[in-house]
Amino acid sequence: MSKPSVFVKEVMHGQHENELKLVRTELLQQAASSSTPSEQMQNELTEALTRSKAAAEAKVSLENELKKLREELDEKQREITSLRLVEANASVVVSEARQKITKLRDIYNELERDWQNKQLRLCEKIDELSMELEQAKSRTQNEEIEALKLAFTKSIIADQRRKEVKLQQEIEALKTFSTDSIVVDARRLSHGNRDVKPRMYCDICEEFDKHETEQKKHNLLLDAATSASASERLDPEDRSPSSETSGVKRGDTVVVRRAASSRIQHGMLLQPKKHLLIDTAASTRVSEHLDAETGPIRRATIVQSEERFTDVV
């Protein structure tokens, strides 16, 4: 109940008391003025007493109601105080939550900046590693080329040294010959300045007095043609994969190397103990022959005769 209603009840209570006082005063005055009260006065007195009793009861009722109102007011005051405490606690909690949100926002912004910096450093590191990888690849290729050149040079030097040793041995052997062991062909001396027929020499075998280079080529081509015709009669599914050589195409350059020699033709180096032959007149095949000490014979089919091939190793 609100404060104005309590105030109104207190005012009404005061008015009742004032009325009771006035009634009592009037009764006392009337009693004093008349020594023998009449019946009317007795009735008025009774009525006044009744009203006084009713006023007293109303007073008691109003006091009880006022007491209840005061109790309710105290309860409301306690509730208001409790609500104010709750509001104060809520304000503290809200303030702490706002502070935590501010701290978390600062931490998030810091982590975001750190992540962006790490991403930037990572991209820079990736670019740096990519450049180093490209440089390493370039260095590796150059090192491989240099290693091949060095190996080629060493093979040439070793071959030349073997030849020098062989020639030195032959010279030493000639030095040990006695004059008695030398036989002179009288017929050759009798012809005067007649040209001496050169000795037979094979560039492929690098041997004297056995056969000529052309004869060796012819024999090898015949062997290759025979092997090729035999392989052509086979079923394509039964042919060995080694009989077909990839990388040989029309328009390439043929490289020829003498067996066990380091000499190069058409600017390419082949492995030791290998030589390539081509019959530019009629043959339609190139055969890569290995010496007996290195392995078997491999063949590569050519599309048309008198073609030039390269990269046949």
mmCIF file of N, CA and C in Angstrom, residues 58-133:
data_model
loop_
_atom_site.group_PDB
_atom_site.id
_atom_site.type_symbol
_atom_site.label_atom_id
_atom_site.label_comp_id
_atom_site.label_asym_id
_atom_site.label_seq_id
_atom_site.Cartn_x
_atom_site.Cartn_y
_atom_site.Cartn_z
ATOM 1 N N ALA A 58 -13.361 1.528 15.445
ATOM 2 C CA ALA A 58 -12.770 1.954 14.172
ATOM 3 C C ALA A 58 -11.305 2.321 14.349
ATOM 4 N N LYS A 59 -11.026 2.931 15.533
ATOM 5 C CA LYS A 59 -9.630 3.286 15.811
ATOM 6 C C LYS A 59 -8.761 2.047 15.898
ATOM 7 N N VAL A 60 -9.302 1.046 16.645
ATOM 8 C CA VAL A 60 -8.526 -0.202 16.771
ATOM 9 C C VAL A 60 -8.307 -0.842 15.399
ATOM 10 N N SER A 61 -9.388 -0.848 14.594
ATOM 11 C CA SER A 61 -9.275 -1.424 13.253
ATOM 12 C C SER A 61 -8.265 -0.664 12.406
ATOM 13 N N LEU A 62 -8.360 0.680 12.534
ATOM 14 C CA LEU A 62 -7.403 1.484 11.761
ATOM 15 C C LEU A 62 -5.972 1.269 12.248
ATOM 16 N N GLU A 63 -5.826 1.118 13.579
ATOM 17 C CA GLU A 63 -4.474 0.861 14.091
ATOM 18 C C GLU A 63 -3.941 -0.480 13.595
ATOM 19 N N ASN A 64 -4.810 -1.489 13.594
ATOM 20 C CA ASN A 64 -4.381 -2.797 13.066
ATOM 21 C C ASN A 64 -4.005 -2.703 11.586
ATOM 22 N N GLU A 65 -4.877 -1.980 10.865
ATOM 23 C CA GLU A 65 -4.586 -1.827 9.429
ATOM 24 C C GLU A 65 -3.303 -1.037 9.221
ATOM 25 N N LEU A 66 -3.125 -0.006 10.081
ATOM 26 C CA LEU A 66 -1.892 0.778 9.980
ATOM 27 C C LEU A 66 -0.676 -0.080 10.287
ATOM 28 N N LYS A 67 -0.844 -0.965 11.298
ATOM 29 C CA LYS A 67 0.260 -1.868 11.640
ATOM 30 C C LYS A 67 0.604 -2.781 10.462
ATOM 31 N N LYS A 68 -0.446 -3.314 9.833
ATOM 32 C CA LYS A 68 -0.209 -4.175 8.665
ATOM 33 C C LYS A 68 0.467 -3.402 7.540
ATOM 34 N N LEU A 69 -0.038 -2.147 7.369
ATOM 35 C CA LEU A 69 0.566 -1.336 6.311
ATOM 36 C C LEU A 69 2.032 -1.038 6.602
ATOM 37 N N ARG A 70 2.337 -0.795 7.879
ATOM 38 C CA ARG A 70 3.735 -0.552 8.223
ATOM 39 C C ARG A 70 4.580 -1.805 8.006
ATOM 40 N N GLU A 71 4.004 -2.959 8.350
ATOM 41 C CA GLU A 71 4.740 -4.211 8.099
ATOM 42 C C GLU A 71 4.978 -4.416 6.600
ATOM 43 N N GLU A 72 3.910 -4.146 5.825
ATOM 44 C CA GLU A 72 4.078 -4.264 4.372
ATOM 45 C C GLU A 72 5.112 -3.263 3.856
ATOM 46 N N LEU A 73 5.063 -2.057 4.432
ATOM 47 C CA LEU A 73 6.040 -1.051 4.017
ATOM 48 C C LEU A 73 7.463 -1.496 4.335
ATOM 49 N N ASP A 74 7.629 -2.052 5.557
ATOM 50 C CA ASP A 74 8.960 -2.557 5.910
ATOM 51 C C ASP A 74 9.402 -3.684 4.964
ATOM 52 N N GLU A 75 8.453 -4.565 4.628
ATOM 53 C CA GLU A 75 8.777 -5.652 3.693
ATOM 54 C C GLU A 75 9.189 -5.110 2.332
ATOM 55 N N LYS A 76 8.414 -4.095 1.880
ATOM 56 C CA LYS A 76 8.754 -3.496 0.590
ATOM 57 C C LYS A 76 10.115 -2.804 0.643
ATOM 58 N N GLN A 77 10.382 -2.168 1.804
ATOM 59 C CA GLN A 77 11.685 -1.532 1.951
ATOM 60 C C GLN A 77 12.807 -2.564 1.884
ATOM 61 N N ARG A 78 12.577 -3.688 2.576
ATOM 62 C CA ARG A 78 13.591 -4.749 2.505
ATOM 63 C C ARG A 78 13.760 -5.275 1.078
ATOM 64 N N GLU A 79 12.630 -5.450 0.356
ATOM 65 C CA GLU A 79 12.722 -5.902 -1.037
ATOM 66 C C GLU A 79 13.468 -4.887 -1.894
ATOM 67 N N ILE A 80 13.140 -3.604 -1.654
ATOM 68 C CA ILE A 80 13.840 -2.563 -2.424
ATOM 69 C C ILE A 80 15.339 -2.601 -2.140
ATOM 70 N N THR A 81 15.674 -2.764 -0.847
ATOM 71 C CA THR A 81 17.100 -2.846 -0.490
ATOM 72 C C THR A 81 17.763 -4.055 -1.149
ATOM 73 N N SER A 82 17.053 -5.195 -1.130
ATOM 74 C CA SER A 82 17.596 -6.403 -1.760
ATOM 75 C C SER A 82 17.771 -6.207 -3.263
ATOM 76 N N LEU A 83 16.749 -5.567 -3.874
ATOM 77 C CA LEU A 83 16.850 -5.318 -5.317
ATOM 78 C C LEU A 83 17.999 -4.370 -5.639
ATOM 79 N N ARG A 84 18.188 -3.376 -4.774
ATOM 80 C CA ARG A 84 19.312 -2.469 -4.995
ATOM 81 C C ARG A 84 20.646 -3.196 -4.871
ATOM 82 N N LEU A 85 20.719 -4.126 -3.901
ATOM 83 C CA LEU A 85 21.944 -4.920 -3.783
ATOM 84 C C LEU A 85 22.162 -5.786 -5.024
ATOM 85 N N VAL A 86 21.057 -6.400 -5.501
ATOM 86 C CA VAL A 86 21.166 -7.223 -6.715
ATOM 87 C C VAL A 86 21.590 -6.371 -7.895
ATOM 88 N N GLU A 87 21.005 -5.158 -7.975
ATOM 89 C CA GLU A 87 21.371 -4.258 -9.074
ATOM 90 C C GLU A 87 22.834 -3.859 -8.996
ATOM 91 N N ALA A 88 23.282 -3.591 -7.749
ATOM 92 C CA ALA A 88 24.694 -3.233 -7.582
ATOM 93 C C ALA A 88 25.598 -4.396 -7.976
ATOM 94 N N ASN A 89 25.234 -5.609 -7.537
ATOM 95 C CA ASN A 89 26.031 -6.786 -7.916
ATOM 96 C C ASN A 89 26.015 -7.004 -9.428
ATOM 97 N N ALA A 90 24.824 -6.805 -10.029
ATOM 98 C CA ALA A 90 24.730 -6.962 -11.483
ATOM 99 C C ALA A 90 25.591 -5.932 -12.197
ATOM 100 N N SER A 91 25.605 -4.711 -11.662
ATOM 101 C CA SER A 91 26.453 -3.674 -12.266
ATOM 102 C C SER A 91 27.924 -4.062 -12.188
ATOM 103 N N VAL A 92 28.316 -4.634 -11.040
ATOM 104 C CA VAL A 92 29.709 -5.079 -10.894
ATOM 105 C C VAL A 92 30.025 -6.190 -11.889
ATOM 106 N N VAL A 93 29.078 -7.149 -12.006
ATOM 107 C CA VAL A 93 29.292 -8.266 -12.941
ATOM 108 C C VAL A 93 29.374 -7.760 -14.371
ATOM 109 N N VAL A 94 28.478 -6.813 -14.732
ATOM 110 C CA VAL A 94 28.502 -6.252 -16.089
ATOM 111 C C VAL A 94 29.810 -5.517 -16.342
ATOM 112 N N SER A 95 30.274 -4.768 -15.341
ATOM 113 C CA SER A 95 31.539 -4.051 -15.494
ATOM 114 C C SER A 95 32.702 -5.019 -15.686
ATOM 115 N N GLU A 96 32.729 -6.094 -14.874
ATOM 116 C CA GLU A 96 33.792 -7.096 -15.033
ATOM 117 C C GLU A 96 33.706 -7.778 -16.394
ATOM 118 N N ALA A 97 32.468 -8.077 -16.842
ATOM 119 C CA ALA A 97 32.308 -8.714 -18.153
ATOM 120 C C ALA A 97 32.801 -7.800 -19.268
ATOM 121 N N ARG A 98 32.500 -6.492 -19.138
ATOM 122 C CA ARG A 98 32.981 -5.552 -20.152
ATOM 123 C C ARG A 98 34.498 -5.477 -20.156
ATOM 124 N N GLN A 99 35.099 -5.494 -18.978
ATOM 125 C CA GLN A 99 36.563 -5.496 -18.914
ATOM 126 C C GLN A 99 37.150 -6.753 -19.552
ATOM 127 N N LYS A 100 36.521 -7.909 -19.271
ATOM 128 C CA LYS A 100 36.998 -9.155 -19.883
ATOM 129 C C LYS A 100 36.843 -9.112 -21.396
ATOM 130 N N ILE A 101 35.709 -8.571 -21.866
ATOM 131 C CA ILE A 101 35.497 -8.469 -23.318
ATOM 132 C C ILE A 101 36.557 -7.579 -23.945
ATOM 133 N N THR A 102 36.874 -6.470 -23.266
ATOM 134 C CA THR A 102 37.914 -5.573 -23.784
ATOM 135 C C THR A 102 39.266 -6.281 -23.845
ATOM 136 N N LYS A 103 39.603 -7.026 -22.774
ATOM 137 C CA LYS A 103 40.869 -7.766 -22.770
ATOM 138 C C LYS A 103 40.897 -8.826 -23.867
ATOM 139 N N LEU A 104 39.781 -9.558 -24.011
ATOM 140 C CA LEU A 104 39.729 -10.592 -25.052
ATOM 141 C C LEU A 104 39.836 -9.985 -26.440
ATOM 142 N N ARG A 105 39.216 -8.807 -26.627
ATOM 143 C CA ARG A 105 39.315 -8.147 -27.926
ATOM 144 C C ARG A 105 40.750 -7.728 -28.213
ATOM 145 N N ASP A 106 41.436 -7.223 -27.180
ATOM 146 C CA ASP A 106 42.844 -6.853 -27.352
ATOM 147 C C ASP A 106 43.693 -8.081 -27.669
ATOM 148 N N ILE A 107 43.428 -9.186 -26.954
ATOM 149 C CA ILE A 107 44.181 -10.423 -27.216
ATOM 150 C C ILE A 107 43.921 -10.918 -28.633
ATOM 151 N N TYR A 108 42.660 -10.857 -29.074
ATOM 152 C CA TYR A 108 42.318 -11.295 -30.428
ATOM 153 C C TYR A 108 43.034 -10.444 -31.474
ATOM 154 N N ASN A 109 43.031 -9.118 -31.262
ATOM 155 C CA ASN A 109 43.710 -8.237 -32.218
ATOM 156 C C ASN A 109 45.204 -8.531 -32.254
ATOM 157 N N GLU A 110 45.787 -8.788 -31.079
ATOM 158 C CA GLU A 110 47.213 -9.118 -31.040
ATOM 159 C C GLU A 110 47.504 -10.436 -31.753
ATOM 160 N N LEU A 111 46.654 -11.445 -31.511
ATOM 161 C CA LEU A 111 46.836 -12.729 -32.197
ATOM 162 C C LEU A 111 46.639 -12.585 -33.701
ATOM 163 N N GLU A 112 45.702 -11.747 -34.104
ATOM 164 C CA GLU A 112 45.478 -11.526 -35.536
ATOM 165 C C GLU A 112 46.700 -10.893 -36.182
ATOM 166 N N ARG A 113 47.275 -9.893 -35.516
ATOM 167 C CA ARG A 113 48.488 -9.269 -36.052
ATOM 168 C C ARG A 113 49.648 -10.261 -36.087
ATOM 169 N N ASP A 114 49.772 -11.070 -35.032
ATOM 170 C CA ASP A 114 50.834 -12.079 -34.997
ATOM 171 C C ASP A 114 50.665 -13.091 -36.120
ATOM 172 N N TRP A 115 49.415 -13.529 -36.344
ATOM 173 C CA TRP A 115 49.150 -14.490 -37.420
ATOM 174 C C TRP A 115 49.474 -13.891 -38.783
ATOM 175 N N GLN A 116 49.102 -12.642 -39.004
ATOM 176 C CA GLN A 116 49.415 -12.000 -40.278
ATOM 177 C C GLN A 116 50.919 -11.883 -40.469
ATOM 178 N N ASN A 117 51.646 -11.526 -39.408
ATOM 179 C CA ASN A 117 53.105 -11.442 -39.510
ATOM 180 C C ASN A 117 53.715 -12.806 -39.812
ATOM 181 N N LYS A 118 53.180 -13.850 -39.153
ATOM 182 C CA LYS A 118 53.696 -15.196 -39.422
ATOM 183 C C LYS A 118 53.394 -15.620 -40.856
ATOM 184 N N GLN A 119 52.203 -15.276 -41.347
ATOM 185 C CA GLN A 119 51.867 -15.600 -42.736
ATOM 186 C C GLN A 119 52.823 -14.903 -43.693
ATOM 187 N N LEU A 120 53.118 -13.642 -43.415
ATOM 188 C CA LEU A 120 54.037 -12.893 -44.265
ATOM 189 C C LEU A 120 55.427 -13.514 -44.236
ATOM 190 N N ARG A 121 55.897 -13.851 -43.018
ATOM 191 C CA ARG A 121 57.220 -14.488 -42.921
ATOM 192 C C ARG A 121 57.235 -15.850 -43.611
ATOM 193 N N LEU A 122 56.124 -16.586 -43.499
ATOM 194 C CA LEU A 122 56.051 -17.895 -44.149
ATOM 195 C C LEU A 122 56.114 -17.756 -45.664
ATOM 196 N N CYS A 123 55.390 -16.774 -46.214
ATOM 197 C CA CYS A 123 55.437 -16.547 -47.664
ATOM 198 C C CYS A 123 56.845 -16.160 -48.101
ATOM 199 N N GLU A 124 57.488 -15.293 -47.324
ATOM 200 C CA GLU A 124 58.862 -14.911 -47.655
ATOM 201 C C GLU A 124 59.791 -16.120 -47.592
ATOM 202 N N LYS A 125 59.600 -16.977 -46.568
ATOM 203 C CA LYS A 125 60.439 -18.174 -46.445
ATOM 204 C C LYS A 125 60.204 -19.120 -47.615
ATOM 205 N N ILE A 126 58.928 -19.263 -48.031
ATOM 206 C CA ILE A 126 58.620 -20.133 -49.171
ATOM 207 C C ILE A 126 59.295 -19.609 -50.430
ATOM 208 N N ASP A 127 59.213 -18.288 -50.654
ATOM 209 C CA ASP A 127 59.867 -17.701 -51.829
ATOM 210 C C ASP A 127 61.376 -17.911 -51.765
ATOM 211 N N GLU A 128 61.937 -17.728 -50.569
ATOM 212 C CA GLU A 128 63.381 -17.911 -50.419
ATOM 213 C C GLU A 128 63.791 -19.355 -50.683
ATOM 214 N N LEU A 129 63.023 -20.298 -50.132
ATOM 215 C CA LEU A 129 63.332 -21.716 -50.354
ATOM 216 C C LEU A 129 63.143 -22.101 -51.816
ATOM 217 N N SER A 130 62.136 -21.509 -52.478
ATOM 218 C CA SER A 130 61.929 -21.791 -53.899
ATOM 219 C C SER A 130 63.128 -21.325 -54.715
ATOM 220 N N MET A 131 63.618 -20.121 -54.398
ATOM 221 C CA MET A 131 64.800 -19.621 -55.104
ATOM 222 C C MET A 131 66.009 -20.512 -54.835
ATOM 223 N N GLU A 132 66.181 -20.922 -53.573
ATOM 224 C CA GLU A 132 67.301 -21.814 -53.257
ATOM 225 C C GLU A 132 67.168 -23.152 -53.974
ATOM 226 N N LEU A 133 65.918 -23.650 -54.087
ATOM 227 C CA LEU A 133 65.704 -24.910 -54.791
ATOM 228 C C LEU A 133 66.059 -24.778 -56.264
#
